[in-house]
Amino acid sequence: MKSNIRALYFLPYVLWILLFVVVPILLIIYYSFFNIEGTFSFENYEKFFTPVYLKMALSSFWYAFLITAFSLLIAYPTALLLTKTKHKQLWLLLIILPMWINLLLKAYAFLGIFGTYGIANHFLELIGVGAKQILFTDFSFVFVSVYIFVPFMILPIFNALEKLNPTLVDAAKDLGASPWITFRRVIFPLTLDGVKSGCQAVFIPALSLFMITRLIAGNRVITLGTAIEQHFLVTQNWGMGATIAVFLILAMVIIMFLTGNRK
């Protein structure tokens, strides 16, 4: 009887996964075998392994790596500081709040901040550097992406640090370990699962960015996400767009496997 009830509760979850995960992936794989004329062929897969698309894939991985690395460099010290503050829940809420704002609104806000007459250029003029072309550059793209994704890195690391047994840190100090040795040999290894989860939460969506590349980078940064959008909405070559999406899904699965907890 209990097993039947459990199966009944499990049914909506299975239906959800089938309808909104498995079926869309199967449709993407199906469309990837049709060229722009609607003929079944392997043309799209052959085209993907040309220098143009391979360079695009390498560029996507490089920018995703940069965004993830900078997010981690900001997030870990921030999470560590949060665990030591008095009103940690309040500070955590302030970090989470920007996540509730629409991504498009945040992107348009940075158009004003990094624009020719924006706050950033006013500050550069104030300190004597002079106005610079900040918008539509690699810097602006990475900066805005890190700003958007850094809360997703902070949360899992903060949770891992909160679960850390403080007696282990005290024991390391009692044995004469310096703060750096304590961090390197005790704190960081024991919170590595949080770091892996944060890297997953940042690297995977950063790999498929397309809207920020248009608004902030001015199409100077081309990623796989941008190419998928172009093929589906502009060139109407759904087959090629689906093929790129297949390789993007494969890359995401590999990343999840490499950063997953295999205990």
Rosetta silent file (secondary structure, phi, psi, omega in degrees, C-alpha in Angstrom):
SEQUENCE: MKSNIRALYFLPYVLWILLFVVVPILLIIYYSFFNIEGTFSFENYEKFFTPVYLKMALSSFWYAFLITAFSLLIAYPTALLLTKTKHKQLWLLLIILPMWINLLLKAYAFLGIFGTYGIANHFLELIGVGAKQILFTDFSFVFVSVYIFVPFMILPIFNALEKLNPTLVDAAKDLGASPWITFRRVIFPLTLDGVKSGCQAVFIPALSLFMITRLIAGNRVITLGTAIEQHFLVTQNWGMGATIAVFLILAMVIIMFLTGNRK
SCORE:     score description
SCORE:     0.000 S_00000001
   1 L     0.000  -45.350 -179.637    0.000    0.000    0.000 S_00000001
   2 H   -64.160  -39.041  179.749    2.761    2.410    0.949 S_00000001
   3 H   -64.144  -35.151  177.821    4.671    1.638   -2.244 S_00000001
   4 H   -66.864  -39.654  178.758    1.546    2.450   -4.306 S_00000001
   5 H   -66.332  -42.630  177.720    1.149    5.793   -2.550 S_00000001
   6 H   -61.398  -42.178  178.759    4.807    6.610   -3.131 S_00000001
   7 H   -63.303  -35.742  178.880    4.458    5.723   -6.811 S_00000001
   8 H   -66.738  -41.993  177.535    1.407    8.005   -7.037 S_00000001
   9 H   -67.782  -31.331 -176.968    3.355   10.920   -5.537 S_00000001
  10 H   -76.743  -22.861 -175.380    6.272   10.160   -7.862 S_00000001
  11 H   -58.886  -47.864  178.857    4.080   10.208  -11.006 S_00000001
  12 H   -58.469  -37.721  179.111    3.790   14.044  -11.405 S_00000001
  13 H   -63.877  -44.610  179.648    7.565   14.345  -11.145 S_00000001
  14 H   -63.304  -42.973  178.739    8.092   11.675  -13.838 S_00000001
  15 H   -62.877  -41.253  178.660    5.529   13.332  -16.131 S_00000001
  16 H   -61.287  -47.874 -179.996    7.186   16.713  -15.628 S_00000001
  17 H   -61.797  -43.159 -179.216   10.626   15.328  -16.490 S_00000001
  18 H   -64.190  -46.401 -174.688    9.272   13.513  -19.561 S_00000001
  19 H   -74.376  -39.024 -171.447    7.306   16.485  -20.918 S_00000001
  20 H  -109.917   -1.422  176.163    9.710   19.337  -20.168 S_00000001
  21 H  -124.486  -60.441 -174.012   13.141   17.660  -20.234 S_00000001
  22 H   -66.862  -50.506 -177.743   13.193   14.383  -22.171 S_00000001
  23 H   -61.207  -47.045  177.213   10.772   15.332  -24.992 S_00000001
  24 H   -59.499  -39.532  178.950   12.437   18.733  -25.749 S_00000001
  25 H   -64.845  -41.837  178.144   15.887   17.084  -25.854 S_00000001
  26 H   -63.749  -37.706  177.403   14.592   14.374  -28.204 S_00000001
  27 H   -65.619  -40.233  178.000   13.058   17.066  -30.439 S_00000001
  28 H   -62.199  -45.680  178.887   16.377   18.949  -30.551 S_00000001
  29 H   -61.927  -41.674 -179.939   18.209   15.749  -31.518 S_00000001
  30 H   -61.139  -50.067 -178.016   15.538   15.013  -34.164 S_00000001
  31 H   -66.421  -24.895 -177.672   15.748   18.479  -35.784 S_00000001
  32 L   -66.386  -16.466 -178.871   19.563   18.357  -35.790 S_00000001
  33 L   -94.903   11.720  178.640   19.446   15.720  -38.562 S_00000001
  34 E  -120.701  132.024  178.510   17.606   18.006  -41.008 S_00000001
  35 L   -80.506 -175.556 -174.544   19.290   20.673  -43.134 S_00000001
  36 L   -65.543  -22.813  177.300   17.778   24.057  -44.037 S_00000001
  37 L   -84.434   -5.088 -179.708   15.840   22.475  -46.951 S_00000001
  38 L    85.510   16.924 -179.979   14.254   19.988  -44.540 S_00000001
  39 L   -96.427  138.950  178.138   16.162   16.995  -45.910 S_00000001
  40 E   -67.644  125.436  178.857   17.534   14.311  -43.602 S_00000001
  41 L  -166.426  170.354  176.015   21.345   14.494  -43.575 S_00000001
  42 L  -100.694   17.802 -175.835   24.476   14.730  -41.420 S_00000001
  43 H   -59.146  -41.593 -177.860   25.360   18.072  -43.000 S_00000001
  44 H   -64.195  -39.706  179.585   24.851   20.057  -39.784 S_00000001
  45 H   -68.781  -36.032  176.386   27.207   17.828  -37.802 S_00000001
  46 H   -66.091  -40.415 -179.206   29.862   18.096  -40.528 S_00000001
  47 H   -67.168  -33.187 -178.587   29.454   21.863  -40.543 S_00000001
  48 H   -62.944  -31.811 -177.150   29.838   22.063  -36.756 S_00000001
  49 L   -89.009   18.801  172.544   33.368   20.626  -36.982 S_00000001
  50 L   -85.913  160.741 -176.738   34.520   23.392  -39.322 S_00000001
  51 H   -55.177  -33.729 -176.997   36.930   26.087  -37.977 S_00000001
  52 H   -61.650  -50.640 -176.855   34.150   28.700  -37.657 S_00000001
  53 H   -76.421  -33.144  176.937   32.027   26.722  -35.192 S_00000001
  54 H   -66.574  -37.924  176.467   34.972   25.159  -33.363 S_00000001
  55 H   -65.630  -39.326  177.783   36.402   28.636  -32.772 S_00000001
  56 H   -63.623  -41.845  178.811   32.991   29.750  -31.520 S_00000001
  57 H   -64.667  -42.989  178.690   32.826   26.783  -29.133 S_00000001
  58 H   -63.003  -40.895  177.881   36.336   27.518  -27.832 S_00000001
  59 H   -63.105  -41.083  178.823   35.389   31.173  -27.328 S_00000001
  60 H   -61.629  -45.134  179.097   32.255   30.150  -25.407 S_00000001
  61 H   -65.141  -38.301 -179.049   34.264   27.895  -23.084 S_00000001
  62 H   -65.137  -47.169  179.918   36.903   30.584  -22.559 S_00000001
  63 H   -67.443  -38.103  176.899   34.390   33.265  -21.569 S_00000001
  64 H   -62.742  -39.781  177.766   32.458   30.814  -19.381 S_00000001
  65 H   -63.994  -45.229  179.520   35.739   29.915  -17.655 S_00000001
  66 H   -61.052  -45.974 -179.480   36.603   33.601  -17.076 S_00000001
  67 H   -61.777  -43.468  179.898   33.133   34.362  -15.688 S_00000001
  68 H   -66.227  -43.525 -178.465   33.289   31.325  -13.384 S_00000001
  69 H   -63.681  -46.402  179.721   36.842   32.089  -12.199 S_00000001
  70 H   -67.667  -37.132  177.308   36.106   35.739  -11.376 S_00000001
  71 H   -62.130  -41.701  179.433   32.817   34.786   -9.713 S_00000001
  72 H   -66.110  -41.913  179.511   34.661   32.276   -7.517 S_00000001
  73 H   -62.106  -32.384  178.440   37.355   34.805   -6.600 S_00000001
  74 H   -84.691  -40.710 -170.693   34.652   37.239   -5.444 S_00000001
  75 H   -71.805  -41.018 -174.339   32.212   34.717   -3.986 S_00000001
  76 H   -64.791  -50.669  176.829   34.474   32.671   -1.697 S_00000001
  77 H   -60.964  -36.166  179.342   35.853   35.582    0.374 S_00000001
  78 H   -64.160  -46.826  178.814   32.353   37.103    0.451 S_00000001
  79 H   -63.070  -40.150  179.050   30.780   33.857    1.702 S_00000001
  80 H   -64.058  -40.560  178.059   33.587   33.447    4.258 S_00000001
  81 H   -67.613  -38.020  179.971   33.010   36.993    5.494 S_00000001
  82 H   -61.250  -37.632 -178.737   29.247   36.426    5.664 S_00000001
  83 H   -68.106  -17.910 -177.573   29.683   33.473    8.019 S_00000001
  84 H  -102.084   -6.237 -179.163   31.577   35.718   10.442 S_00000001
  85 L   -83.263  160.265 -176.666   29.180   38.694   10.409 S_00000001
  86 L   -74.252  -46.635 -176.926   26.527   39.295   13.059 S_00000001
  87 L  -104.866   60.497 -173.149   23.508   39.786   10.758 S_00000001
  88 H   -62.954  -36.439 -178.564   24.458   37.182    8.151 S_00000001
  89 H   -66.890  -35.813  178.281   20.867   36.428    7.069 S_00000001
  90 H   -67.195  -45.550  179.038   20.213   40.102    6.344 S_00000001
  91 H   -64.480  -36.779  178.167   23.396   40.432    4.282 S_00000001
  92 H   -65.260  -38.632  177.412   22.539   37.229    2.454 S_00000001
  93 H   -63.077  -40.901  178.940   19.115   38.644    1.613 S_00000001
  94 H   -64.410  -31.361  176.754   20.744   41.794    0.188 S_00000001
  95 H   -73.556  -36.475 -177.938   22.906   39.585   -2.039 S_00000001
  96 H   -74.946  -31.850 -175.374   19.886   37.559   -3.185 S_00000001
  97 H   -49.501  -46.197  179.527   17.675   40.614   -3.904 S_00000001
  98 H   -60.601  -21.954  178.474   19.288   41.483   -7.283 S_00000001
  99 H   -67.905  -20.544 -179.343   18.447   37.939   -8.449 S_00000001
 100 H   -81.802  -12.942 -179.304   14.758   38.897   -8.275 S_00000001
 101 L   -85.269  139.816 -179.128   15.226   41.681  -10.822 S_00000001
 102 L   -57.753  137.002 -177.994   14.654   40.798  -14.469 S_00000001
 103 H   -58.915  -38.221 -179.919   17.887   40.065  -16.353 S_00000001
 104 H   -64.049  -40.479  178.791   16.917   42.404  -19.196 S_00000001
 105 H   -63.478  -41.348  179.097   16.415   45.313  -16.773 S_00000001
 106 H   -65.500  -38.625  178.667   19.846   44.732  -15.235 S_00000001
 107 H   -64.644  -43.078  178.643   21.446   44.623  -18.682 S_00000001
 108 H   -66.912  -31.738  176.476   19.790   47.916  -19.679 S_00000001
 109 H   -62.185  -40.213  179.601   20.931   49.491  -16.398 S_00000001
 110 H   -73.059  -22.284  173.126   24.543   48.709  -17.335 S_00000001
 111 H   -61.422  -38.966  176.891   24.001   50.280  -20.755 S_00000001
 112 H   -73.901  -39.877 -177.973   23.526   53.550  -18.875 S_00000001
 113 H   -67.266  -43.442 -176.125   26.347   52.940  -16.381 S_00000001
 114 H   -93.698   -0.533 -179.147   28.973   51.998  -19.004 S_00000001
 115 L   -65.904  172.724 -177.944   27.741   54.365  -21.730 S_00000001
 116 L   -57.229  -38.668 -179.870   29.710   57.349  -23.036 S_00000001
 117 L  -108.242   25.256 -178.148   27.948   59.692  -20.597 S_00000001
 118 L   -83.510  176.618 -178.315   27.466   57.089  -17.880 S_00000001
 119 H   -61.030  -39.637 -177.549   28.594   57.026  -14.254 S_00000001
 120 H   -61.292  -44.452  179.689   31.688   54.922  -15.032 S_00000001
 121 H   -71.980  -32.544  175.066   33.067   57.457  -17.523 S_00000001
 122 H   -62.255  -39.977  178.998   32.227   60.366  -15.208 S_00000001
 123 H   -66.572  -42.394  179.115   34.302   58.651  -12.509 S_00000001
 124 H   -62.888  -38.254  176.500   37.217   58.086  -14.920 S_00000001
 125 H   -67.724  -36.410 -179.283   37.141   61.776  -15.877 S_00000001
 126 H   -64.345  -37.193 -178.738   37.013   62.754  -12.201 S_00000001
 127 L   -91.278    4.615  174.109   40.226   60.844  -11.403 S_00000001
 128 L    89.285    5.885  179.710   41.953   62.214  -14.515 S_00000001
 129 L   -78.463  -36.886 -178.148   41.957   59.087  -16.668 S_00000001
 130 L    95.827  160.632 -177.909   39.460   60.441  -19.180 S_00000001
 131 L   -66.824  140.239 -179.405   36.452   58.890  -20.882 S_00000001
 132 L  -128.409  159.953  174.038   36.952   55.407  -22.313 S_00000001
 133 L   -82.660   94.203 -177.799   34.997   53.038  -24.535 S_00000001
 134 L   -92.840  -42.910 -179.469   33.766   50.648  -21.823 S_00000001
 135 L   -69.706  153.266  179.426   30.561   49.437  -23.407 S_00000001
 136 L    62.508   39.411  176.466   30.711   46.840  -26.219 S_00000001
 137 L  -129.527  167.170  176.281   34.012   45.382  -24.996 S_00000001
 138 H   -61.675  -38.357 -179.556   35.126   42.049  -23.554 S_00000001
 139 H   -59.599  -48.394 -177.563   35.585   43.766  -20.181 S_00000001
 140 H   -64.228  -37.543  179.274   31.990   45.004  -20.008 S_00000001
 141 H   -64.012  -48.403 -179.698   30.658   41.581  -21.050 S_00000001
 142 H   -66.975  -41.474 -178.563   32.647   39.695  -18.390 S_00000001
 143 H   -60.632  -50.029 -178.468   31.962   42.335  -15.715 S_00000001
 144 H   -66.152  -39.615  179.158   28.187   42.296  -16.211 S_00000001
 145 H   -63.331  -42.816  178.662   28.104   38.490  -16.454 S_00000001
 146 H   -63.907  -42.761  177.844   30.044   38.152  -13.184 S_00000001
 147 H   -58.081  -40.291 -177.487   27.696   40.659  -11.511 S_00000001
 148 H   -73.100  -39.641 -172.591   24.690   38.596  -12.617 S_00000001
 149 H   -92.259  -16.852 -173.313   26.094   35.170  -11.719 S_00000001
 150 H   -59.855  -33.653  175.864   28.075   35.855   -8.525 S_00000001
 151 H   -62.278  -32.082  178.628   25.064   35.311   -6.178 S_00000001
 152 H   -68.773  -22.301  176.315   24.679   31.807   -7.642 S_00000001
 153 H   -86.569  -35.259 -177.059   28.264   31.134   -6.594 S_00000001
 154 H   -67.034  -44.563 -172.705   27.954   32.682   -3.135 S_00000001
 155 H   -58.513  -52.401  179.916   24.910   30.684   -1.987 S_00000001
 156 H   -66.268  -33.972  178.195   26.291   27.103   -2.254 S_00000001
 157 H   -68.542  -40.779  177.466   29.674   28.155   -0.836 S_00000001
 158 H   -60.815  -44.053  178.978   27.960   29.938    2.062 S_00000001
 159 H   -62.745  -40.038  178.832   25.878   26.822    2.792 S_00000001
 160 H   -65.943  -39.542  178.692   29.005   24.630    2.722 S_00000001
 161 H   -68.642  -34.923  178.615   30.824   26.997    5.104 S_00000001
 162 H   -66.882  -32.455 -179.217   27.832   27.060    7.452 S_00000001
 163 H   -82.696  -10.737 -178.313   27.854   23.253    7.649 S_00000001
 164 L   -64.813  130.945  179.337   31.596   23.170    8.370 S_00000001
 165 L   -71.373  114.459 -176.359   32.362   21.846   11.847 S_00000001
 166 H   -65.458  -21.423  179.818   34.143   24.748   13.658 S_00000001
 167 H   -66.026  -27.596  177.818   35.967   22.337   15.982 S_00000001
 168 H   -67.993  -38.805  177.211   38.054   21.174   13.001 S_00000001
 169 H   -68.060  -42.880  177.955   39.249   24.739   12.433 S_00000001
 170 H   -61.893  -39.442  179.395   39.959   25.155   16.163 S_00000001
 171 H   -64.009  -39.944  178.488   41.911   21.882   16.154 S_00000001
 172 H   -63.801  -40.767  178.496   44.067   23.092   13.251 S_00000001
 173 H   -66.611  -39.933  179.489   44.835   26.333   15.116 S_00000001
 174 H   -64.149  -30.041  179.499   45.668   24.424   18.307 S_00000001
 175 L   -84.272    4.462  174.008   48.139   22.310   16.328 S_00000001
 176 L    92.372   12.528  179.695   49.935   25.486   15.238 S_00000001
 177 L   -73.978  137.762  176.934   48.586   25.891   11.691 S_00000001
 178 L   -72.701  164.197  178.359   48.661   29.408   10.287 S_00000001
 179 H   -55.084  -39.374 -179.763   45.421   30.972    8.940 S_00000001
 180 H   -67.665  -44.144  178.201   46.548   30.253    5.363 S_00000001
 181 H   -63.463  -40.285  178.089   47.429   26.612    6.125 S_00000001
 182 H   -60.676  -43.489  178.778   44.117   26.208    7.971 S_00000001
 183 H   -66.014  -46.499 -174.601   42.253   27.531    4.963 S_00000001
 184 H   -70.738  -35.644 -173.664   44.239   25.478    2.425 S_00000001
 185 H  -100.525  -19.230 -175.784   44.290   22.189    4.329 S_00000001
 186 H  -120.176  -61.221 -171.492   41.006   22.288    6.281 S_00000001
 187 H   -65.759  -54.105 -175.378   38.422   24.902    5.230 S_00000001
 188 H   -63.247  -47.462  178.812   38.721   24.778    1.440 S_00000001
 189 H   -60.227  -34.668 -178.055   38.845   20.953    1.052 S_00000001
 190 H   -78.918  -13.561  177.585   35.821   20.533    3.336 S_00000001
 191 L  -111.751   16.475 -176.992   33.811   23.109    1.366 S_00000001
 192 H   -64.634  -31.824  177.588   34.844   21.835   -2.063 S_00000001
 193 H   -62.701  -38.560  176.735   31.355   20.433   -2.737 S_00000001
 194 H   -65.355  -39.050  178.131   29.942   23.956   -2.357 S_00000001
 195 H   -64.906  -43.169  178.814   32.570   25.296   -4.760 S_00000001
 196 H   -62.520  -42.789  178.703   31.705   22.579   -7.314 S_00000001
 197 H   -63.649  -40.582  178.014   27.983   23.346   -7.021 S_00000001
 198 H   -64.495  -41.512  178.528   28.692   27.061   -7.479 S_00000001
 199 H   -64.153  -39.102  174.936   30.861   26.383  -10.533 S_00000001
 200 H   -60.630  -47.250 -175.440   28.057   24.283  -12.020 S_00000001
 201 H   -66.096  -21.047 -178.899   25.505   27.026  -11.344 S_00000001
 202 H  -102.113  -49.867 -173.058   27.697   29.624  -13.084 S_00000001
 203 H   -62.579  -44.246 -174.851   29.641   27.823  -15.817 S_00000001
 204 H   -63.808  -51.195  176.946   26.694   26.008  -17.412 S_00000001
 205 H   -68.698  -30.152  178.609   24.427   29.076  -17.969 S_00000001
 206 H   -65.699  -26.187 -179.519   27.476   31.236  -18.848 S_00000001
 207 H   -68.842  -24.973 -174.769   28.245   28.776  -21.643 S_00000001
 208 L  -116.867   23.205  179.387   24.960   29.564  -23.397 S_00000001
 209 L   -63.103  142.079  175.151   24.656   33.338  -22.883 S_00000001
 210 L  -141.214  -35.608 -176.411   23.173   35.259  -25.789 S_00000001
 211 H   -70.804  -42.283 -179.444   21.236   38.331  -24.616 S_00000001
 212 H   -66.804  -33.792  178.326   24.156   39.934  -22.762 S_00000001
 213 H   -62.764  -31.930  179.678   26.416   39.347  -25.757 S_00000001
 214 H   -78.777  -50.136 -173.328   24.036   41.449  -27.831 S_00000001
 215 H   -76.074  -45.692 -173.800   23.259   44.251  -25.389 S_00000001
 216 L   -91.895  -42.461 -177.822   26.529   44.632  -23.475 S_00000001
 217 L   -90.231   -8.720  177.776   29.155   43.223  -25.868 S_00000001
 218 L    61.679   34.542 -179.493   27.454   44.561  -29.000 S_00000001
 219 L    65.489   12.432  174.289   27.851   41.200  -30.792 S_00000001
 220 L   -78.408  -21.741  174.676   31.642   41.482  -30.510 S_00000001
 221 L  -105.519  116.972 -179.224   31.514   38.387  -28.319 S_00000001
 222 L  -109.557  123.782  179.444   30.023   35.432  -30.187 S_00000001
 223 L  -120.744  175.192  177.802   29.063   32.357  -28.187 S_00000001
 224 H   -63.753  -35.573  177.401   27.217   29.127  -28.907 S_00000001
 225 H   -61.930  -41.081  177.603   24.100   30.635  -27.321 S_00000001
 226 H   -63.336  -41.938 -179.430   24.264   33.562  -29.760 S_00000001
 227 H   -64.677  -40.383  178.674   24.642   31.163  -32.696 S_00000001
 228 H   -62.439  -44.939  179.004   21.620   29.123  -31.589 S_00000001
 229 H   -60.754  -43.734 -179.552   19.504   32.279  -31.337 S_00000001
 230 H   -60.997  -44.970 -177.070   20.664   33.423  -34.787 S_00000001
 231 H   -70.091  -34.227 -178.702   19.830   30.116  -36.461 S_00000001
 232 H   -80.935  -36.437 -172.557   16.409   29.776  -34.859 S_00000001
 233 H  -104.709  -25.245 -175.414   15.227   33.399  -35.144 S_00000001
 234 L  -107.577  -61.897 -176.192   17.169   34.984  -38.026 S_00000001
 235 L   -79.543  -15.240 -178.580   18.421   32.425  -40.563 S_00000001
 236 L    62.277   22.091  177.301   15.564   29.984  -39.777 S_00000001
 237 L   -91.988   77.883 -175.047   18.081   27.129  -40.012 S_00000001
 238 H   -63.058  -32.528 -179.613   16.568   25.143  -37.155 S_00000001
 239 H   -61.660  -45.950 -179.939   18.648   22.081  -37.959 S_00000001
 240 H   -68.590  -39.262  177.301   21.964   23.883  -37.428 S_00000001
 241 H   -62.019  -41.658  178.545   20.639   25.594  -34.317 S_00000001
 242 H   -66.486  -37.183  179.054   19.528   22.224  -32.937 S_00000001
 243 H   -63.159  -44.666  177.476   22.924   20.683  -33.754 S_00000001
 244 H   -62.305  -39.464  178.987   24.745   23.380  -31.776 S_00000001
 245 H   -63.982  -36.131  177.926   22.263   22.838  -28.935 S_00000001
 246 H   -61.445  -46.776  179.389   23.041   19.083  -28.953 S_00000001
 247 H   -67.669  -32.339  177.281   26.758   19.758  -28.476 S_00000001
 248 H   -67.141  -41.036  177.193   25.942   22.359  -25.821 S_00000001
 249 H   -63.933  -42.479  178.155   23.843   19.804  -23.911 S_00000001
 250 H   -61.043  -41.633  179.020   26.681   17.247  -24.193 S_00000001
 251 H   -63.797  -40.496  179.062   29.144   19.815  -22.839 S_00000001
 252 H   -65.360  -40.410  178.420   26.837   20.580  -19.922 S_00000001
 253 H   -63.339  -42.556  178.740   26.441   16.879  -19.087 S_00000001
 254 H   -63.070  -42.449  179.256   30.230   16.416  -19.111 S_00000001
 255 H   -64.174  -42.175  177.921   30.705   19.447  -16.859 S_00000001
 256 H   -62.857  -37.769  178.730   28.070   18.172  -14.438 S_00000001
 257 H   -67.702  -43.444 -177.087   29.799   14.772  -14.359 S_00000001
 258 H   -68.992  -34.334 -177.572   33.250   16.300  -13.769 S_00000001
 259 H   -99.170    1.264 -178.624   32.078   18.666  -11.013 S_00000001
 260 L   -76.838  164.534  178.408   29.549   16.298   -9.467 S_00000001
 261 L   -88.146  111.082 -176.249   29.905   14.552   -6.126 S_00000001
 262 L  -107.434   36.318  178.909   30.953   10.961   -6.847 S_00000001
 263 L   -74.606    0.000    0.000   31.249    9.708   -3.228 S_00000001
